[in-house]
Structures are given as C-alpha cells and as structure tokens.
Short mmCIF file of C-alpha atoms in Angstrom, two decimals:
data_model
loop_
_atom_site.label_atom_id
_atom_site.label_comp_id
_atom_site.label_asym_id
_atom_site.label_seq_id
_atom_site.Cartn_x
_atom_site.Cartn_y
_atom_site.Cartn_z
CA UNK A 1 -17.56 -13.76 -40.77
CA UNK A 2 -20.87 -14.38 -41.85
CA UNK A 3 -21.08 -18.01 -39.61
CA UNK A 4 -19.96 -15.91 -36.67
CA UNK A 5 -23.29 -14.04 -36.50
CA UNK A 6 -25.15 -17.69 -37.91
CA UNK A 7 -23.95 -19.67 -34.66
CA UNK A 8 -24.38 -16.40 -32.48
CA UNK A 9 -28.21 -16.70 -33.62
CA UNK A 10 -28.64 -20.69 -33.71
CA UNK A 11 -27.43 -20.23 -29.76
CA UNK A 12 -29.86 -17.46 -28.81
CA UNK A 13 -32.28 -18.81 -30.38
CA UNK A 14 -31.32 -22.32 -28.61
CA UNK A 15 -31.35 -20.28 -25.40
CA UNK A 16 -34.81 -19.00 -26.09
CA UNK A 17 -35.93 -22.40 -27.04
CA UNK A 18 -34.80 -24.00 -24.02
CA UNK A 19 -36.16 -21.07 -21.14
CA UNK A 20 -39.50 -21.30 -22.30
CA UNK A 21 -40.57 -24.90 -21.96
CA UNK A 22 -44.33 -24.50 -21.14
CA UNK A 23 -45.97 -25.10 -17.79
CA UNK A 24 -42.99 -26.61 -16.33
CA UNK A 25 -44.96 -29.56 -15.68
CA UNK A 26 -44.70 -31.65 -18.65
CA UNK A 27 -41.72 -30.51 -20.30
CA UNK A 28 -40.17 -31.87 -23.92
CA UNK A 29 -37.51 -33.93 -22.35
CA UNK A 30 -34.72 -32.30 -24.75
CA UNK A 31 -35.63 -28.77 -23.22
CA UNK A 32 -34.97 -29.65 -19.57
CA UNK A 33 -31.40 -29.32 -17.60
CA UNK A 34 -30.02 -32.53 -16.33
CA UNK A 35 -30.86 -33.16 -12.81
CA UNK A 36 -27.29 -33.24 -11.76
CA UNK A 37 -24.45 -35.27 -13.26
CA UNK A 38 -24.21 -35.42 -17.20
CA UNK A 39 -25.68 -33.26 -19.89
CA UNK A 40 -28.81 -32.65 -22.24
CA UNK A 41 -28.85 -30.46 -25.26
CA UNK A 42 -29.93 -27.49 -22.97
CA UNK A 43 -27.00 -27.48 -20.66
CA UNK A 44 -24.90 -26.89 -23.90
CA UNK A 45 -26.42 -23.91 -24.68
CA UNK A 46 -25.26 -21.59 -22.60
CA UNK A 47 -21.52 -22.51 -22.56
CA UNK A 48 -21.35 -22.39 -26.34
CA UNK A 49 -22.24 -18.55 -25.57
CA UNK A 50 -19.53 -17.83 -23.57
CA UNK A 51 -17.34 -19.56 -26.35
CA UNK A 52 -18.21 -17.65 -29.23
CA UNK A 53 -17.67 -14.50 -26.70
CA UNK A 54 -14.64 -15.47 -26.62
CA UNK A 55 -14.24 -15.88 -30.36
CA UNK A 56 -15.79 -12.15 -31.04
CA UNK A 57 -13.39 -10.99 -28.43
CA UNK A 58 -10.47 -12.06 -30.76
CA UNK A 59 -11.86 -10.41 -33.44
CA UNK A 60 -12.63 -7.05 -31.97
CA UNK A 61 -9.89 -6.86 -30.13
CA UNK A 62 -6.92 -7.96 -32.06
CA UNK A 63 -7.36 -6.05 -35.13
CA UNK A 64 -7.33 -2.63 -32.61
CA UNK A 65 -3.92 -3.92 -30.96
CA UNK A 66 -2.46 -4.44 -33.98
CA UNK A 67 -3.35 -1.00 -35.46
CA UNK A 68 -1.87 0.43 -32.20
CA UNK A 69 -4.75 1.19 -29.90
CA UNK A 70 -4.02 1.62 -26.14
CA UNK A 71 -4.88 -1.20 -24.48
CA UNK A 72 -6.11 0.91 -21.04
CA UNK A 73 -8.74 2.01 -23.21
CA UNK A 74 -9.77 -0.93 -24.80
CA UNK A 75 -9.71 -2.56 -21.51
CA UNK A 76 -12.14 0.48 -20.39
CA UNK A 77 -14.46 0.00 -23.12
CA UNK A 78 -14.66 -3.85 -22.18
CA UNK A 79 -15.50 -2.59 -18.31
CA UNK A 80 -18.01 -0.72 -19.90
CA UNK A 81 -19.82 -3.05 -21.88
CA UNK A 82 -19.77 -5.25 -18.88
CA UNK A 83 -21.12 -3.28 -16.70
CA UNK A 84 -23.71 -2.54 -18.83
CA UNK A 85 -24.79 -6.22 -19.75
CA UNK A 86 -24.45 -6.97 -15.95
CA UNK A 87 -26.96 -3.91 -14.93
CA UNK A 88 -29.22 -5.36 -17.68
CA UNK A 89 -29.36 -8.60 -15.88
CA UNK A 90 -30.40 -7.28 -12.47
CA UNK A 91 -32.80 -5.02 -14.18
CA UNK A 92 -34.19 -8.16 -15.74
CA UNK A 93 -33.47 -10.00 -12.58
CA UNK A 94 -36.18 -7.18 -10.75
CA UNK A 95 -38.66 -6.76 -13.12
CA UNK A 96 -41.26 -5.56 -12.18
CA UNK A 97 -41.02 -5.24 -8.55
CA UNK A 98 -37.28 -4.16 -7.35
CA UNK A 99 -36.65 -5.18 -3.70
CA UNK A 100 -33.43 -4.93 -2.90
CA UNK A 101 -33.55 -7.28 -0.17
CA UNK A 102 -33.97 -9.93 -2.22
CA UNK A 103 -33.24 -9.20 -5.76
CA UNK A 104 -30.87 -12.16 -7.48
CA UNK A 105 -27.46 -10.63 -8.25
CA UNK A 106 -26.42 -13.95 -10.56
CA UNK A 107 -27.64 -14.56 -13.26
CA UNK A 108 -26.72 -15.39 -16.73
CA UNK A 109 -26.29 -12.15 -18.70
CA UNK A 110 -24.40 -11.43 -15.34
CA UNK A 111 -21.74 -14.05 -15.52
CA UNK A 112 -21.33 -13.36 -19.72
CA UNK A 113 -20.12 -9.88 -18.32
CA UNK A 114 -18.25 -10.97 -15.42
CA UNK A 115 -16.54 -13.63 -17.96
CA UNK A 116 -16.27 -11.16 -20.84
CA UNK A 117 -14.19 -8.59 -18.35
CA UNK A 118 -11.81 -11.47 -17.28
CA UNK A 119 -11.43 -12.96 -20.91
CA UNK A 120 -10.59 -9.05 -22.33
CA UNK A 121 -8.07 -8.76 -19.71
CA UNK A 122 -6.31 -11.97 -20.13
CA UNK A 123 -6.20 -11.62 -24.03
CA UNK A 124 -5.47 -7.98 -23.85
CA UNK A 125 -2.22 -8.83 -21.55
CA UNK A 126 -1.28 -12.45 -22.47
CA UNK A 127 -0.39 -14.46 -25.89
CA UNK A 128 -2.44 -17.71 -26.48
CA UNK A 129 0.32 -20.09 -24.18
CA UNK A 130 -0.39 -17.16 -21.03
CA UNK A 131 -4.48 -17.64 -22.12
CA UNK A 132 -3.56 -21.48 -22.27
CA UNK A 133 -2.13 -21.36 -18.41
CA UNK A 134 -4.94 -19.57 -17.52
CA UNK A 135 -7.48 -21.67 -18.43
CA UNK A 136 -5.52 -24.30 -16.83
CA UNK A 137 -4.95 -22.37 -13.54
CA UNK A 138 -8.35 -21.07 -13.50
CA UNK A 139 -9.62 -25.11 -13.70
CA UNK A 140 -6.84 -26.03 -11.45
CA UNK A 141 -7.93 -23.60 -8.53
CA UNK A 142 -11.68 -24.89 -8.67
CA UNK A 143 -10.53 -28.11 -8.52
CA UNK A 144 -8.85 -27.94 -5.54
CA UNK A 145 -11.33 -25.45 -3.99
CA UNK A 146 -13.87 -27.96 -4.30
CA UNK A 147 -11.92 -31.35 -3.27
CA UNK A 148 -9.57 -29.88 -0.45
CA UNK A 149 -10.80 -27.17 1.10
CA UNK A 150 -13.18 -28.89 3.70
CA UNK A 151 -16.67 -27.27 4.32
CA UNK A 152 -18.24 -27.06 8.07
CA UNK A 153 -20.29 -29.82 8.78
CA UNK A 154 -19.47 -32.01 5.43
CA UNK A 155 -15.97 -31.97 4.92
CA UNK A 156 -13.77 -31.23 1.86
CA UNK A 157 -14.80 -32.94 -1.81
CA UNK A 158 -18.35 -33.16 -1.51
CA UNK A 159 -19.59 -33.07 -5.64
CA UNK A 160 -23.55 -32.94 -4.30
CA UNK A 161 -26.33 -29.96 -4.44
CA UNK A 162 -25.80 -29.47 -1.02
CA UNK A 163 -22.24 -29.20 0.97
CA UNK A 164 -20.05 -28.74 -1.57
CA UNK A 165 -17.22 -25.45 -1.54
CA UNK A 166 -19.07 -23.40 -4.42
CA UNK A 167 -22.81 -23.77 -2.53
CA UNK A 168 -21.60 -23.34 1.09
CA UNK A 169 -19.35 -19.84 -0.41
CA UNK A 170 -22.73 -18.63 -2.37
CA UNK A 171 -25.01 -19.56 1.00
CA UNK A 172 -22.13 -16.88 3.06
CA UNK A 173 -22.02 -14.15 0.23
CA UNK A 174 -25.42 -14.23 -1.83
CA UNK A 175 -27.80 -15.39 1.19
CA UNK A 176 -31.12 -13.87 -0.04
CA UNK A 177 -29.79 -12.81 -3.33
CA UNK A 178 -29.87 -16.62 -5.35
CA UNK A 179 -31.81 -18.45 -7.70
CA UNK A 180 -35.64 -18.37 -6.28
CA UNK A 181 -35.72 -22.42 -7.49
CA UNK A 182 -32.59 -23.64 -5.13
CA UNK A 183 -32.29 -20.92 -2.68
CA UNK A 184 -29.45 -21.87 -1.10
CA UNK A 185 -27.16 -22.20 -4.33
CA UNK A 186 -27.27 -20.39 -7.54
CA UNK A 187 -26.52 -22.08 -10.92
CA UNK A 188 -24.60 -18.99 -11.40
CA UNK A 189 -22.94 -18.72 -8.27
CA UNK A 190 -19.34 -17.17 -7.12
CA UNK A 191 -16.81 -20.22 -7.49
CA UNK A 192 -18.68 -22.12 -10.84
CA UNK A 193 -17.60 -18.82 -12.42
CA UNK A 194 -14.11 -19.49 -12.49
CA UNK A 195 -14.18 -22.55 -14.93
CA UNK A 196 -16.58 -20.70 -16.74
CA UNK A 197 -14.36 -17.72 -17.93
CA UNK A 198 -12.64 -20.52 -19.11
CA UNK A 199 -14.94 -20.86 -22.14
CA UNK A 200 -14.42 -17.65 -23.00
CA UNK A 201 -10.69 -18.22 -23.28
CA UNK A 202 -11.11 -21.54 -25.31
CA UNK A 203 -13.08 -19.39 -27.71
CA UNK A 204 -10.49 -16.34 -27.76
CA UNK A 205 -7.89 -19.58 -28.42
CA UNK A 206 -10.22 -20.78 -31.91
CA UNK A 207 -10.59 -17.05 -32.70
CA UNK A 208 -6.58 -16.77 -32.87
CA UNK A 209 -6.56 -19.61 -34.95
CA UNK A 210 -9.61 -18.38 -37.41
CA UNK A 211 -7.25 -15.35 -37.87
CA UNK A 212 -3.90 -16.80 -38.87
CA UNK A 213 -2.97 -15.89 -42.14
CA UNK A 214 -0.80 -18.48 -43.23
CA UNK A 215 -3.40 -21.31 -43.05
CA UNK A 216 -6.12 -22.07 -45.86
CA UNK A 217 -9.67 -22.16 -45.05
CA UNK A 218 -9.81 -25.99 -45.68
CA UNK A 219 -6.85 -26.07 -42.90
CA UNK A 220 -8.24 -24.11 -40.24
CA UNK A 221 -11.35 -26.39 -40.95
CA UNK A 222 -9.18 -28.76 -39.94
CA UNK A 223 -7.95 -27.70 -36.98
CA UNK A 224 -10.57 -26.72 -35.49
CA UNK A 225 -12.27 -30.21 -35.83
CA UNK A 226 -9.47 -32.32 -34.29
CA UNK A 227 -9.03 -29.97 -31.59
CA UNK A 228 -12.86 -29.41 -30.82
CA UNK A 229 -12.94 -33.34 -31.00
CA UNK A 230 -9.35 -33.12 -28.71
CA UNK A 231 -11.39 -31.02 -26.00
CA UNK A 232 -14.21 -33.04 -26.38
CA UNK A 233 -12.54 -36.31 -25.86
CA UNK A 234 -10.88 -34.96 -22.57
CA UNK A 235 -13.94 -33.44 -20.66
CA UNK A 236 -15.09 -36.54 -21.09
CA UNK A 237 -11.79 -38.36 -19.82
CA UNK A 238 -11.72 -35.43 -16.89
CA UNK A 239 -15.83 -36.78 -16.00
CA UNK A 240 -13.98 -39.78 -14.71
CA UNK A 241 -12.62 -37.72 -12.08
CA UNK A 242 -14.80 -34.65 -11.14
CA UNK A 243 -18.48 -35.43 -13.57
CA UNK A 244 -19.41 -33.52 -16.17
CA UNK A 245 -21.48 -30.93 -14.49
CA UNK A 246 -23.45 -27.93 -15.53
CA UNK A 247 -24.80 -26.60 -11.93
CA UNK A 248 -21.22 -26.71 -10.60
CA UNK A 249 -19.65 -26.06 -13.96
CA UNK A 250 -16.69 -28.49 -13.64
CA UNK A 251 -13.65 -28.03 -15.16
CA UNK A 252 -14.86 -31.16 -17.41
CA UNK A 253 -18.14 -29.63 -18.21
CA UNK A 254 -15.80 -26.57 -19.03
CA UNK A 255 -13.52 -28.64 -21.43
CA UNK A 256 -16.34 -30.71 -22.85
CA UNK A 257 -18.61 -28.00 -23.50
CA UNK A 258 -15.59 -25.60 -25.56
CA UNK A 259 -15.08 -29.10 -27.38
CA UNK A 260 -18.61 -29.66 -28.69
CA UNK A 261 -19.02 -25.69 -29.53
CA UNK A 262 -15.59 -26.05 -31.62
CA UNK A 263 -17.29 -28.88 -33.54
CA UNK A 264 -20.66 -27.53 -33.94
CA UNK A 265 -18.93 -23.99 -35.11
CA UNK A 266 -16.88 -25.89 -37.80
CA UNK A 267 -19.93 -26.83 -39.29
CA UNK A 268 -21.18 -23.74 -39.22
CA UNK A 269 -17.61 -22.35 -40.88
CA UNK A 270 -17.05 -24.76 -43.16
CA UNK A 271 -20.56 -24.58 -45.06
CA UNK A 272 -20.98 -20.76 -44.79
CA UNK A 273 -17.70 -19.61 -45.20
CA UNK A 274 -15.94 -21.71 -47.08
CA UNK A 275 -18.60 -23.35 -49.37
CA UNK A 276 -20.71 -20.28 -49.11
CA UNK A 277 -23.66 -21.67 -48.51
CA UNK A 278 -25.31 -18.97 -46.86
CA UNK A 279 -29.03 -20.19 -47.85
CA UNK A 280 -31.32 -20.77 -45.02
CA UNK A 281 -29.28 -19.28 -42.69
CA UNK A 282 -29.78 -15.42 -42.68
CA UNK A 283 -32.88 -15.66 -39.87
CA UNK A 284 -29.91 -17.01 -37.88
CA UNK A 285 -27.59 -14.13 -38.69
CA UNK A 286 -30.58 -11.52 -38.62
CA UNK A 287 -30.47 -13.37 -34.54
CA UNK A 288 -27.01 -13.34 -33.93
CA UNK A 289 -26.74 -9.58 -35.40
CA UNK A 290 -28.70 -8.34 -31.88
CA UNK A 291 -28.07 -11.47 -29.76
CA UNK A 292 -27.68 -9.84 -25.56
CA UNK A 293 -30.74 -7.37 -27.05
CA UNK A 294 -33.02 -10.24 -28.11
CA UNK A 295 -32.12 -12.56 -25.44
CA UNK A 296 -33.01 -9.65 -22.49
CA UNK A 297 -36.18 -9.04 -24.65
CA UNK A 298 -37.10 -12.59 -24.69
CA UNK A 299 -37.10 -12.51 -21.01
CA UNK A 300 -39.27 -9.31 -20.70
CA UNK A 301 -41.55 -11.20 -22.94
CA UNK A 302 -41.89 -14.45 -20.90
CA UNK A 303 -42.13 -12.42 -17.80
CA UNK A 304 -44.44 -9.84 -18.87
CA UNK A 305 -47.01 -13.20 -20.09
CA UNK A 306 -46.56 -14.49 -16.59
CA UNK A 307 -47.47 -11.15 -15.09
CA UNK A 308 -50.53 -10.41 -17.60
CA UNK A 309 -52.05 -14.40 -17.10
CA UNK A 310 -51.66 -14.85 -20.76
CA UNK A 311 -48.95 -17.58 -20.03
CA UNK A 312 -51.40 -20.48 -18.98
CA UNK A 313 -54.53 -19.13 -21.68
CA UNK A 314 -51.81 -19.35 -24.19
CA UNK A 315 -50.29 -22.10 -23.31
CA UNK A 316 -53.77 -24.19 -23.18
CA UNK A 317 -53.94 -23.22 -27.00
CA UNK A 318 -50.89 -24.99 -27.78
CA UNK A 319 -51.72 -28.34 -25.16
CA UNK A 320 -55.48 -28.48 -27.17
CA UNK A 321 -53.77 -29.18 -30.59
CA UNK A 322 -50.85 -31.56 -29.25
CA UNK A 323 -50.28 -33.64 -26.15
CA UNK A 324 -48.48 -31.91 -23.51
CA UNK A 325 -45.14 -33.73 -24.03
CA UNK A 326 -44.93 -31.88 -27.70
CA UNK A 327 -47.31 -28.62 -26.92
CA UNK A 328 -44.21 -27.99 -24.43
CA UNK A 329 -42.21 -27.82 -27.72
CA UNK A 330 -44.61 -25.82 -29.76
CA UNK A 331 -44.69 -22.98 -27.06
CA UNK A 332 -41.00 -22.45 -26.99
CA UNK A 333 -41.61 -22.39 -30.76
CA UNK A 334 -43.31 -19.96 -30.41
CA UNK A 335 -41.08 -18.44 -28.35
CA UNK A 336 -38.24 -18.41 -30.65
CA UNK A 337 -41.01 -17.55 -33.68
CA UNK A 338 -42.01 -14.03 -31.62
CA UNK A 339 -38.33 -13.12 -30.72
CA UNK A 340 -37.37 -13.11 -34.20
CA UNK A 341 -39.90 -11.25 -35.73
CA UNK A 342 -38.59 -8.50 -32.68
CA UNK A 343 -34.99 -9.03 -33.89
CA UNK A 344 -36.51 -9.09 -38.13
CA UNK A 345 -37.83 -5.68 -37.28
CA UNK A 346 -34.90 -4.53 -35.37
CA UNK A 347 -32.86 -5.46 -38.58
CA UNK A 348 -34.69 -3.69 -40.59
CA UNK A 349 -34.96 -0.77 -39.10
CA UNK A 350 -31.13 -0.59 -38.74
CA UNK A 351 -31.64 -1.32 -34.90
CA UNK A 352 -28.38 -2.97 -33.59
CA UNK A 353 -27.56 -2.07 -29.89
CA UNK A 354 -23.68 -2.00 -29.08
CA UNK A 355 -23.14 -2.66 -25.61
#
C-alpha cells in the first residue's frame, strides 16, 4: 500500500517539523504542545504514529498467521524489534554523555516499542472484538487509576500537572530518570502508556478492515470515514468527562486522536490508492520507507547542532530574513528539508533498516 508508506512519511516528517521549533523562545504557534487541556496540530502527531503501527502490524502479521507461521516466533521477532527501538531511544536519550544516574528511560521511540510489544501480543492472541475489549479495558483501568485511587497529600481524581495517579507513580519509579523539562513527570511516563497502546490497537482494528476481501475500495473508503469521524465524535464527547489530554494521554485524547488519524489516512487512501494519484507524494513515501531510522537521525542531528554551537549561528540566519514568529517555521523547514535528503540518499542507496 503505497499511502501506507505516504502517511508513515507525512507523520515523521510532521514529527520532525514539530521537535525543532527554533530557539524555543518565539515559537510558530502551530509547532508548540498545548499547555495542558486540549490539542494543537503537534500533539496529533505522535498518536497518529502509534496508529499506523498498529495498521503495519496488521499487515505484517496477518498474512504470516494465515500462511501458518508459529505465533511464539512471531511474537519473538516483535520482542526483538522492540527491544531494539527501545535501546535506540536510551542511546538517543544519552547522547553524548551516558550517566546512568540520570539518563531518561521514557521517551518516545521508547513507548512506540513498549506499545508495539503489547499491540503484537493482543493481535497475535485475540480477534478484533478481544482487541475491541482491550482497548476498552486498557481505557477503563486508567480511568479509574486516575479518578479513584487517591494520591498522598491530594487525594484521588486530581486531572492537574502535579498530584495526579500517573505523575505521583512516575515521581516513585522514574525519580531521576524523567523528562529534564518537568522533572517530576514525564510526558511519557508509566500509567499514560496504557491508553496509549490503545492507538496501536485502533490502528490494528482499520488495518483488519483495509484487508477484508469482500469490500470494494470505494467501501472501505467508506468505512473508514464514518468510523474515524465515529471515534472522533466520541473523544470529544469523552473530553466532557476526563479532557482531551496529551501529557496524561486520556482515554479521550486516545479515542480522539485514532479518530482524526482514521480521517486523515482516508485521504491519504482514497487519492493514492484508489484514484492513484501518486504525484507529489513519493518524498513522503521515500520518508515513510525508513521512518524509526530518520526520526532517531533527526534527533542526532538537532543534538549534535546544540553540542557543536551551530544551533543559535544557524538559527540567527533564518531570524535575519523573517521575523522570529515565522524564522521558527523556516528552521524546522529546514529540519524536515536536511532529514530527507538523509532518507533520499538512504533510498537510493537501497538503505532500509528493519528493526
């Protein structure tokens, strides 16, 4: 599926876009995280990953099963490729200095393989009504983690940065080991994990559907519209009761998130496809083709500018032919512009690292 590897781009390339925002001082306002309830464009990003993980998944997985491969094993290779992507992230994580005593264990190519692991086993083991209850379980437990179980000195159902369930259980079990920027939470913390393998399971659920034979093109089109508009409609009904929110990943962030991705990756299926137009979109695939490669590269690169001082002489380029507001754009442009020539060359030289 050639709009597979076309979203899988447009979202690394999104999550370049969106880590590399300038001085962090005047940011395009697009390119920054909400600051706690609600969403931007860049607190899509990195759910819509997870989804199409789970959509991949389907693929790679199902066709094995159904030619008769053991499922142990496949489940072994999945352990492997986690472990893997997880090691890369707390190499990345370290670089260039590793001190153990404070190295950040989260982190985001961290939770892909921690959700990856738990997505292959429940698909590997389950039909899509046991992946169904799982996702609902799964959203079910951190919902009543974080409204009933009380936490010392605040009490149960606290929804805030500070004294809520998922911060006070990171503070116990990551203490020194979080986020540098909130220290005593991590975005990608222990308990916001749970909803978040949810993704992954809405996108193995879309991937069954992409793969039924009995339905045209123009109907899984279809379907996957009204339901991505279905999932959409209820995060947003579910914000009434626990907000849409990315830091704690809320079951409605969760379900609003997997709504919007099914949506945006109709698009992408219905004019690639099934109307084959493919023009304009191979840089995306030519992206999505080495997407955990280029995304661990991209943060080598941004780190390795910081390290050098070429960040801020570079940067000044960029804020001497725009105001800051929009040279903030230009150098995650830029960004996104050097990454793909990396993944262009990678192409072409047959590159393509298999986790």
């Amino acid at each position: 599926m050639v709009s597979l590897d076309a979203f899988r781009g447009a979202t690394i390339a999104a999550m370049i876009l969106v880590n590399n925002p300038g001085d962090g001082r005047t940011t395009f306002a697009p390119l920054l995280h909400a600051e706690w309830n609600g969403w931007t464009f860049t607190d899509l990003v990195f759910p819509f990953f997870l989804w199409m993980v789970g959509i991949a998944m389907t693929f790679s997985f199902a066709r094995r099963v159904e030619e008769g491969a053991d499922k142990g094993k496949l489940l072994l290779h999945a352990l492997r490729r986690a472990a893997l992507i997880f090691l890369l992230g707390l190499l990345l994580n370290g670089f260039p200095k590793y001190d153990l005593t404070s190295l950040r264990f989260p982190g985001v190519l961290q939770r892909i393989a921690i959700c990856y692991l738990i997505g292959s086993f429940i698909f590997l083991y389950t039909k899509w009504r046991g992946q169904l209850a799982a996702i609902v379980g799964l959203c079910a437990v951190y919902w009543m983690l974080m409204t009933l179980v009380p936490v010392p000195g605040y009490g149960p159902g606290v929804l805030a940065p500070i004294g809520n369930f998922g911060q006070w259980v990171d503070e116990m079990l990551l203490s020194g080991h979080m986020y540098s920027r909130t220290r005593v939470w991590d975005p990608e913390g222990i308990v916001s994990t749970l909803p978040a393998i949810a993704n992954v399971l809405f996108g193995a659920l879309f991937g069954t559907l992409l793969r039924k034979p009995d339905l045209t093109p123009a109907e899984k089109t279809s379907w996957i519209m009204v339901l991505g508009a279905a999932l959409a409609f209820l995060g947003t009904f579910l914000d009434l009761f626990m907000p849409i929110n990315k830091q704690l990943w809320t079951p409605s962030y969760a379900v609003f998130s997997s709504g919007l991705a099914a949506l945006s990756f109709g698009c992408f299926y219905w004019m690639i496809d099934v109307l084959g137009y493919q023009r304009g979109t191979r840089w995306l695939s030519i992206y999505g083709m080495n997407a955990i490669a280029v995304y661990a590269l991209s943060g080598l690169f941004a780190r390795l500018l910081s390290l050098s001082g070429w960040r801020a002489g570079l940067y000044s380029l960029f804020t001497a032919a725009a105001p800051p507001y929009f040279a903030s754009l230009l150098f995650a442009l830029f960004n996104v512009g050097v990454l793909y020539l990396v993944a262009w060359t990678m192409y072409r030289r047959g590159w393509f690292l298999r986790f």
